Amino acid sequence: MNSDSMEVFATDLSEVPIGPYHPLFPQGLKLRVSVDGEVISGIMIESGFQHRGLEKAIERQPWHAGIMYADRLDPEAAASAELALCLAVESISGVEVPKRAQVVRIILAELNRISSHLGFLAKMARAVGAMTLSHYVLRDRERFLDLFELLTGSRFSFCFLRFGGVSADVTEGFVERVLEACDLIRMRLKEYNDLLTYNHAFVARTHGLGVISETLAKKWSLSGPNARASGLDRDLRRDEPYSGYERYDLANPLTTKSSDFVRLGDTHGRFVLRLMEIEQSVSLLRQATESLPRGEFRNEQIGQSFVPPEGETLVEVETPRGVLGCHVVSTGAEKPHRVQFQGPSLQSLAAFREIVIGERFEDLSVILSGLDISLSEVDR
Amino acid sequence: MNQQQQRLTIFEAVVLYFRALFSGARSLAASIGATFPYLGGGRAIDFRKEVTEQYPDPVSSRTADDLPPRSRGLLFNDIERCTGCGDCERVCPTGAILLETVNLQESAKTWVSVFDIDFARCTFCGLCVESCNPASLVHTKQFEGAVYQKTDLVASFGRGRISPAHLQKVEARG
Amino acid sequence: MSFFEFLADNTPSDPMMDHWLFGLVKLAITFGLLIIPSLFFMTHFERKLSADLQARVGPNRAGWAGATQSIADLLKLLQKDTRQKQPRWSWPTLQVVALFSILSVLPLGSSVLLLDTGMSGFLPFFSFSVYVLASVFYGLEQKKMEGGLSGLRVGAQFVSGLFPAMTALMAAGIRAGGFRWSDFVASQSSHLFGWAIFSDPFQFLAFVVFVASGLVILGVPPLHSGYSEVELRGGVTSFYSGSELGLFRVSRLFAAFYWAVFSTTLFLGGWSGLGELAPPVAGFAEVVWVLMKSFGLLFIILLVARSTPRVRADQVTDFAWKILCPLGLVALLGTAAWNAGRVTF
């Protein structure tokens, strides 16, 4: 307003610091974006704000305590991380898991997948500005969190799996409530389609945005829905099944007739693919609950003081965000020697750094939420 | 990304224009049609038109009794049944449990002098409850654990440290 | 000569002074009893309605069903001490001044209307221009990117939305035969719903174009990319708080409300259609009727805002230039053809 100080407004290149606390992300991430007008010309990412030293903390307690830490790797998709750790330890020690326990693990993992995808949907809706849908989705996710509380006792970090099985059996009436929730979510998916998927403004906002080609996906080792939407059709549950997945028929969303535009690899395709994966999980849940075998829910020989023998293994599971690898090294001691997790979000963040160049500044949040990155998985 | 850069004829361009216009208007109408029923409490789930729980108003918020039986709330240790074995202390991932025992000479019972659970460290994972053999350590469904001072976060269930004189009296009682 | 002597010398018997004082009183009444309470009613209504749509509760603590929540928020903002960071006289003050200059031509009712000139239809555009450009400069004045980008987006949207709004206004004026508010209302007063939008399809098109371009100019959700919270942290006001922020928010709300009142007068019949009523009741009833229609229009805009995701800034300007402009021109030419020979100026 005062004319004695003339500020020259530079419109060519500016650096915008974003974060670490910003409405864009649910967790802390620091970005330094170089903007040319409204177009992004460079980006520098600094992560690590969620680092809690999980892997080191696992080394200081007996083996079973590691399950609690595995939960915290990605709080929204805790079941898969627990599953990875349990499968790794069981593989080292040759422990057999009863069939009923395997099916309960699958049920929990698929319910968790649905709730994680619903969380993604809410974040995406918020990034695009559709606050109404965000509230609806979170309300529906509450149903699933109630289911988790019914089965495991906790809404987010379950600490439910144990080496050799699960810690408690399925409660009475649980299966019926699972099926009810499945019906509810199928009904709601139609509503979400009306509100967001086929909404003209949303499609204009996300179509052709942040395209990840197949070569780029291979270069950054992407996995999960991010890779499948780019054409890399690899799903560990189908290609290298674990924990009893081989018994079920995974209806591949990519082979349905409405999947042509999913393969473009843009944000809209990734979004639609995750919605289709919710339906896939629903069909898996129906199959699993139909055929819940009788038997024990836990290998009785494995107690609290179980110690696996010496050995080392790497186990990969399909989490809602991609492939999670769990590398376990045991020296036969009471405490683990080394447990290492490598989650899929780090690769997605690396790919993000490349695909965001050339896009508009306004689309930064849309692309970032579209990749479904969990920063606590990146930072551990 | 536009892989095919063919030039459209004017007719095609006009048709595309109007198609986009109508699809925009139609999707807007569909979106409004999806949200409009929510006004005035339509699409209510479980007889509640709002999903908000107005805690701590008893109007629509859940209390400890409404929670499922397996809910992992604040821990409670029944000191009468506790044997002081220390399994819970060993298995706790964060070291939240502190245990001190005194061996009574003429009885099999152990005097659990200190049993402190630091809820600042507890992650409510339930491993300690699972490991408790006499089943004295249990999860209550209580979730309201906020206190005004950090030192109040430590819950003490122990019988208390005893002096040697008191110890003799207790042993004499048997 | 003192001020009171001056007043006494110019007694109410002088016709010009009579109008001057009377106009001042009307302005004060309009402002104090109509505009300010409607502000609180509007914010409360909007918040409760949005909450209803989103399966939430909305404000329910302050006052009966949360009715005084917006007053409480405004009081809280006014109490903040921002003397160190912000200058005293600044852009939001200019915005509010520009908006309240519309009060003299606000067509709330035939008795409350202060000025009925032959170009009343165009006067609000000057005020809205000052209002939006003040936003632009407010953002550009900040040395941070959030304000700069936001200011540029608001400016781009403003430029793109002006032309369609003007064409729609012209279309309405052609049908009404003039740009006085009373002309507009008189041409739509054949019966209770003798509104302009029902008279011919081009008027309906002009109505849609006018409302849509209003959303574009003023940055009303879902076209609020200049004020987006997600990546711009609120845009121009991202680093401001206190009474400036309060003024800014109030001015945004009022701008939307004024645009709704203008659309009502131009296309939805204004204060007409109530028939012949006795003078004191007529004035009051007219105001209520106009307010009801304006709030109805705002309600529809709110529904649209809450069901659609936010449109990107360049898509908004695309929408304004490529869709609203041609449609506005079609409405203008169509109205001219339809009304050829019927209207004389």
XYZ file of C-alpha atoms in Angstrom, chain C residues 54-276:
223
model
C -23.106 -34.303 5.545
C -24.768 -36.334 8.310
C -23.244 -34.129 10.990
C -24.757 -32.028 13.728
C -23.403 -28.553 13.072
C -23.322 -25.824 15.735
C -25.623 -26.713 18.566
C -24.054 -25.297 21.688
C -24.110 -21.502 21.495
C -27.644 -20.340 22.098
C -30.756 -22.190 21.066
C -29.685 -24.793 18.502
C -26.448 -22.943 18.028
C -28.059 -19.814 16.595
C -25.584 -17.410 18.150
C -22.522 -19.366 17.029
C -21.666 -16.944 14.226
C -21.939 -14.008 16.623
C -19.595 -15.809 18.985
C -17.119 -16.479 16.177
C -17.184 -12.871 15.063
C -16.657 -11.630 18.606
C -13.721 -13.981 19.001
C -12.121 -12.737 15.819
C -12.594 -9.123 16.809
C -10.840 -9.702 20.092
C -7.586 -10.814 18.543
C -4.741 -8.383 18.900
C -3.160 -8.047 15.477
C -1.736 -4.548 15.755
C 1.835 -5.775 15.328
C 1.314 -7.709 12.162
C -1.308 -5.925 10.126
C -1.856 -2.310 9.157
C -4.914 -0.565 10.472
C -6.531 0.529 7.232
C -6.297 -2.193 4.644
C -7.921 -3.980 1.785
C -10.721 -5.788 3.642
C -11.953 -2.413 4.822
C -12.111 -1.278 1.218
C -13.954 -4.455 0.331
C -16.577 -3.901 2.958
C -16.954 -0.254 1.967
C -17.396 -1.257 -1.669
C -20.007 -3.818 -0.775
C -21.937 -1.542 1.470
C -22.044 1.070 -1.237
C -24.466 -1.305 -2.927
C -26.857 -0.721 -0.082
C -28.069 2.431 -1.724
C -29.276 0.456 -4.731
C -30.196 -2.823 -3.081
C -33.639 -3.772 -4.349
C -35.054 -5.181 -1.193
C -38.467 -3.656 -1.542
C -40.149 -0.661 -3.126
C -40.220 1.265 0.141
C -36.751 0.334 1.299
C -35.145 1.091 -2.034
C -33.175 4.279 -1.713
C -32.247 5.079 -5.279
C -34.153 4.111 -8.359
C -32.119 5.402 -11.249
C -32.104 4.516 -14.904
C -28.805 2.692 -14.580
C -29.352 0.976 -11.250
C -28.763 -2.350 -12.900
C -25.157 -1.478 -13.685
C -24.197 0.190 -10.429
C -23.605 -3.009 -8.467
C -21.042 -4.119 -11.022
C -18.758 -1.272 -10.093
C -18.986 -2.187 -6.450
C -18.355 -5.839 -7.148
C -15.401 -4.937 -9.312
C -13.846 -2.916 -6.509
C -14.589 -5.700 -4.066
C -12.945 -8.443 -6.116
C -9.987 -6.341 -7.183
C -9.400 -5.459 -3.540
C -9.137 -9.214 -2.905
C -6.650 -9.521 -5.718
C -4.423 -6.773 -4.406
C -4.792 -8.035 -0.857
C -3.303 -11.303 -2.013
C -0.629 -9.773 -4.189
C 0.489 -7.532 -1.344
C 1.554 -10.500 0.694
C 5.079 -11.594 0.065
C 4.150 -15.229 0.297
C 3.156 -17.567 -2.471
C -0.223 -18.433 -1.001
C -1.473 -14.902 -1.266
C 0.109 -14.238 -4.646
C -1.291 -17.323 -6.307
C -4.640 -16.796 -4.728
C -4.784 -13.186 -5.862
C -3.944 -14.171 -9.419
C -6.581 -16.888 -9.477
C -9.241 -14.575 -8.094
C -8.283 -11.932 -10.647
C -8.406 -14.376 -13.554
C -11.807 -15.657 -12.486
C -13.087 -12.121 -12.096
C -12.080 -11.103 -15.586
C -13.613 -14.204 -17.095
C -16.920 -13.879 -15.313
C -17.676 -10.236 -16.049
C -18.609 -10.548 -19.703
C -21.259 -13.272 -19.316
C -22.765 -11.416 -16.377
C -23.066 -8.278 -18.451
C -24.698 -10.075 -21.365
C -27.200 -11.720 -19.055
C -27.976 -8.367 -17.466
C -28.513 -6.852 -20.905
C -30.852 -9.660 -21.811
C -32.913 -9.025 -18.700
C -32.890 -5.295 -19.381
C -34.074 -5.727 -22.940
C -37.061 -7.685 -21.752
C -37.838 -5.264 -18.967
C -37.447 -2.187 -21.116
C -35.002 -0.386 -18.873
C -32.501 -0.807 -16.085
C -34.479 0.663 -13.213
C -35.302 -1.803 -10.511
C -38.917 -0.775 -10.722
C -38.872 -1.502 -14.468
C -37.564 -4.965 -13.850
C -40.138 -5.700 -11.192
C -43.013 -4.145 -13.073
C -42.366 -6.308 -16.126
C -42.616 -9.446 -14.007
C -45.652 -8.557 -11.947
C -48.382 -10.056 -14.082
C -49.165 -12.718 -11.490
C -47.608 -14.382 -8.478
C -45.202 -16.422 -10.560
C -44.994 -14.156 -13.563
C -41.273 -14.327 -13.321
C -38.926 -13.574 -16.150
C -37.531 -17.082 -16.245
C -40.936 -18.459 -17.109
C -41.633 -15.966 -19.852
C -39.262 -17.268 -22.488
C -36.446 -19.827 -22.672
C -33.781 -17.215 -23.369
C -34.588 -15.557 -20.079
C -34.075 -18.851 -18.296
C -30.753 -19.209 -20.045
C -29.837 -15.665 -19.066
C -30.750 -16.460 -15.471
C -28.503 -19.512 -15.408
C -25.680 -17.561 -17.007
C -26.115 -14.692 -14.560
C -26.039 -16.888 -11.478
C -23.148 -18.986 -12.782
C -21.079 -15.941 -13.672
C -21.794 -14.558 -10.233
C -20.317 -17.707 -8.739
C -17.299 -17.302 -10.999
C -16.727 -13.637 -10.168
C -17.191 -13.945 -6.441
C -15.421 -17.254 -5.914
C -18.373 -19.010 -4.346
C -17.909 -22.749 -3.762
C -17.477 -24.953 -5.836
C -15.626 -22.352 -7.885
C -13.525 -21.155 -4.978
C -10.084 -22.190 -6.164
C -8.708 -18.818 -5.158
C -9.619 -19.413 -1.554
C -8.932 -23.105 -1.306
C -7.886 -24.353 2.089
C -6.116 -27.435 0.902
C -3.108 -26.126 -0.933
C -3.359 -22.416 -0.340
C -4.279 -22.468 3.330
C -7.180 -20.172 2.726
C -5.611 -18.057 0.000
C -5.477 -14.319 0.588
C -6.159 -14.593 4.273
C -3.803 -17.446 5.007
C -1.632 -15.396 7.334
C -4.126 -12.884 8.586
C -6.436 -13.097 11.536
C -8.433 -10.919 13.830
C -10.842 -8.261 12.710
C -9.428 -8.212 9.181
C -10.241 -11.854 8.728
C -13.660 -11.302 10.204
C -14.347 -8.443 7.815
C -13.124 -10.491 4.888
C -15.341 -13.453 5.660
C -18.315 -11.232 6.252
C -17.750 -9.477 2.959
C -17.615 -12.786 1.057
C -20.907 -13.811 2.534
C -22.518 -10.488 1.765
C -21.279 -10.516 -1.812
C -23.005 -13.826 -2.449
C -26.142 -12.583 -0.759
C -26.230 -9.383 -2.809
C -25.754 -11.313 -6.009
C -28.692 -13.518 -5.029
C -30.845 -10.445 -4.389
C -29.950 -9.038 -7.803
C -30.718 -12.304 -9.536
C -34.041 -12.366 -7.745
C -34.942 -8.892 -8.916
C -33.780 -9.437 -12.476
C -35.223 -12.855 -13.092
C -37.312 -14.124 -10.212
C -39.806 -11.296 -9.902
C -38.236 -9.187 -7.180
C -40.786 -7.879 -4.768
C -43.750 -8.184 -7.094
C -46.593 -10.605 -7.082
C -48.038 -9.925 -3.674
C -50.994 -8.001 -4.937
C -52.351 -4.851 -3.361
